């Protein structure tokens, strides 16, 4: 089968299409013929080892534990293991491999009891492929922040892969949402349900005199001091994205600890922990017409290096999809 393989860290060109062995499902696994996948922040960060401690996880000099990237996918079940009962050949499914990656390929084997489900009835395979990275990340941190109806929530990076879901989910939970994005994305964020939008190229949200119960930063660019200024005392600052620079991360950790000690704010960050029930929840909202994906560009698998370059540039709207 064809797969996008990388054997060294570096620029997008290190990802190359190669022939690799087609996987065979174990008794508890499902073999999926992938029709669509995405390039998300985790993919390009692993490709370039940014932040540097990624090397400690997957290989110091070169990636030895992960050579095929891709965390989310949608496709058609080709065959199932002897013990599988929930799926059958021909089912349209979407899923996530988490930090096992491997979805930038023509086929993948996933456990029946993993993050795998039949696709929403009102979505194409390309749309379904772009649900789980952004959707689970947004849902996990909103729940961890104990979002409640009536809260005022500012979402910085509201047009990105996590932001588009954070806006819609915050509205679902009854919050009053302000989305921060660039000029070209204002209409998109409004269409997702944001009550107000702020163009960061023209206005500093921290100088508007408004105070929020939660500042949800999906891209790591809201600024700690600015966010504290716009956050009510004891509010929640959620930092999903980050620069990847070690010094910046250390300073941020110290600031977060100080904010918690003084009671100024509850600071949340880290890595979202997905679960099959999150997938089911998101699917239910999609089929009810309350949630949608946003796809910026689609690339064929052969142009995956270009997809990496575009996703890494940081200006995409929603998701970058790879059509396999």
Coordinates of N, CA and C in Angstrom, one line a residue, residues 1-9 14-24 32 34 36-40 42-48 58 62-73 96-110 301 304 308 322 324:
X1 N 0.8 -1.2 0.0 CA 0.0 0.0 0.0 C 0.9 1.2 0.0
X2 N 0.3 2.4 -0.4 CA 1.0 3.6 -0.3 C 0.8 4.3 1.0
X3 N 1.9 4.9 1.5 CA 1.8 5.7 2.8 C 2.8 6.8 2.7
X4 N 2.5 7.9 3.5 CA 3.4 9.0 3.7 C 4.3 8.7 4.8
X5 N 5.6 8.5 4.5 CA 6.6 8.0 5.4 C 7.6 9.1 5.7
X6 N 8.1 9.3 6.9 CA 9.2 10.1 7.2 C 10.2 9.4 8.1
X7 N 11.5 9.5 7.8 CA 12.5 8.7 8.5 C 13.5 9.7 9.1
X8 N 13.3 11.0 9.0 CA 14.2 12.0 9.6 C 13.4 13.2 9.9
X9 N 13.8 14.0 10.9 CA 13.1 15.2 11.2 C 13.5 16.3 10.2
X14 N 10.6 16.0 4.0 CA 11.1 14.7 4.5 C 10.0 13.7 4.5
X15 N 8.7 14.2 4.3 CA 7.6 13.2 4.2 C 7.5 12.8 2.7
X16 N 7.6 11.5 2.5 CA 7.6 11.0 1.1 C 6.7 9.8 1.0
X17 N 6.1 9.7 -0.2 CA 5.2 8.6 -0.5 C 6.0 7.3 -0.8
X18 N 5.7 6.2 -0.1 CA 6.4 5.0 -0.3 C 5.5 3.8 -0.2
X19 N 6.0 2.7 -0.7 CA 5.2 1.4 -0.6 C 5.6 0.8 0.7
X20 N 4.6 0.4 1.5 CA 4.8 -0.3 2.7 C 3.9 -1.5 2.8
X21 N 4.1 -2.3 3.7 CA 3.3 -3.5 3.8 C 1.9 -3.2 4.3
X22 N 0.9 -3.8 3.6 CA -0.5 -3.6 4.0 C -0.8 -4.3 5.3
X23 N -1.4 -3.7 6.3 CA -1.6 -4.3 7.6 C -2.7 -5.4 7.5
X24 N -2.6 -6.4 8.4 CA -3.6 -7.5 8.5 C -4.2 -7.4 9.9
X32 N -9.5 -0.8 7.8 CA -10.2 0.3 7.1 C -9.4 0.8 5.9
X34 N -8.7 3.8 4.0 CA -8.8 5.2 4.3 C -9.2 6.0 3.0
X36 N -10.0 9.5 3.5 CA -9.6 10.9 3.9 C -9.0 10.9 5.3
X37 N -8.0 11.8 5.4 CA -7.4 12.0 6.7 C -7.0 13.5 6.8
X38 N -6.3 13.9 7.8 CA -6.0 15.4 7.9 C -4.5 15.6 8.3
X39 N -4.1 16.8 8.1 CA -2.8 17.2 8.7 C -3.1 18.2 9.8
X40 N -2.8 17.8 11.0 CA -3.1 18.7 12.1 C -1.8 19.1 12.8
X42 N -0.3 18.3 15.5 CA 0.5 17.2 16.0 C 1.3 16.6 14.9
X43 N 0.8 16.5 13.7 CA 1.6 15.9 12.6 C 2.8 16.7 12.3
X44 N 2.6 18.0 12.0 CA 3.8 18.8 11.6 C 4.8 19.0 12.8
X45 N 4.3 19.0 14.0 CA 5.2 19.1 15.2 C 6.1 17.9 15.3
X46 N 5.5 16.7 15.1 CA 6.3 15.5 15.2 C 7.3 15.5 14.0
X47 N 6.9 15.9 12.8 CA 7.7 15.9 11.7 C 9.0 16.7 11.9
X48 N 8.9 17.9 12.5 CA 10.0 18.7 12.7 C 10.6 18.7 14.1
X58 N 10.0 9.8 20.5 CA 9.9 9.0 19.3 C 11.3 8.7 18.7
X62 N 16.5 10.4 15.0 CA 15.5 10.3 13.9 C 14.3 9.6 14.5
X63 N 13.1 9.7 13.9 CA 11.9 9.1 14.4 C 11.9 7.6 14.2
X64 N 12.0 6.9 15.3 CA 12.0 5.4 15.2 C 10.7 4.8 15.6
X65 N 9.9 5.5 16.5 CA 8.7 4.9 17.0 C 7.5 5.2 16.1
X66 N 7.6 6.3 15.4 CA 6.5 6.8 14.5 C 7.1 7.2 13.2
X67 N 6.7 6.5 12.1 CA 7.2 6.9 10.8 C 6.1 7.2 9.8
X68 N 4.8 6.9 10.2 CA 3.6 7.3 9.4 C 2.8 8.2 10.3
X69 N 2.6 9.4 10.0 CA 1.8 10.3 10.8 C 0.3 10.2 10.4
X70 N -0.5 11.1 11.0 CA -1.9 11.1 10.8 C -2.7 10.5 12.0
X71 N -3.6 11.4 12.6 CA -4.3 11.0 13.8 C -5.7 10.7 13.6
X72 N -6.3 11.2 12.5 CA -7.8 11.0 12.3 C -8.0 10.6 10.9
X73 N -9.1 9.9 10.6 CA -9.4 9.3 9.3 C -10.9 9.0 9.2
X96 N -10.0 7.8 15.2 CA -8.8 8.4 15.6 C -7.8 7.3 16.1
X97 N -6.5 7.5 15.7 CA -5.5 6.6 16.2 C -4.8 7.2 17.4
X98 N -5.1 8.4 17.8 CA -4.4 9.1 18.9 C -2.9 9.2 18.6
X99 N -2.1 9.0 19.6 CA -0.7 9.2 19.4 C 0.0 7.9 18.9
X100 N -0.8 7.0 18.4 CA -0.2 5.9 17.6 C 0.0 6.3 16.2
X101 N -0.7 7.4 15.8 CA -0.7 7.9 14.4 C -0.9 6.8 13.4
X102 N -0.4 7.0 12.1 CA -0.5 5.9 11.1 C -1.6 6.1 10.1
X103 N -2.4 7.3 10.1 CA -3.5 7.4 9.2 C -3.2 8.0 7.9
X104 N -1.9 8.4 7.7 CA -1.5 8.9 6.4 C -1.1 7.8 5.5
X105 N -2.1 6.9 5.2 CA -1.8 5.7 4.4 C -3.1 5.2 3.8
X106 N -3.0 4.3 2.9 CA -4.2 3.7 2.2 C -5.0 2.8 3.1
X107 N -4.4 2.2 4.1 CA -5.1 1.3 5.0 C -4.6 1.4 6.4
X108 N -5.5 1.1 7.4 CA -5.1 1.1 8.8 C -5.9 0.1 9.5
X109 N -5.3 -0.5 10.5 CA -6.0 -1.5 11.4 C -6.2 -0.7 12.8
X110 N -7.4 -0.8 13.2 CA -7.8 -0.1 14.5 C -8.6 -1.1 15.4
X301 N -2.9 12.6 -1.5 CA -1.9 12.0 -0.7 C -0.5 12.3 -1.3
X304 N 1.2 15.6 0.0 CA 1.1 15.7 1.5 C 2.2 16.7 2.0
X308 N 1.4 19.8 4.6 CA 2.2 20.0 5.8 C 2.6 21.5 5.8
X322 N -6.5 15.4 3.6 CA -5.8 14.6 2.6 C -6.8 13.6 2.1
X324 N -7.1 10.3 0.1 CA -6.3 9.2 -0.1 C -6.7 8.5 -1.4

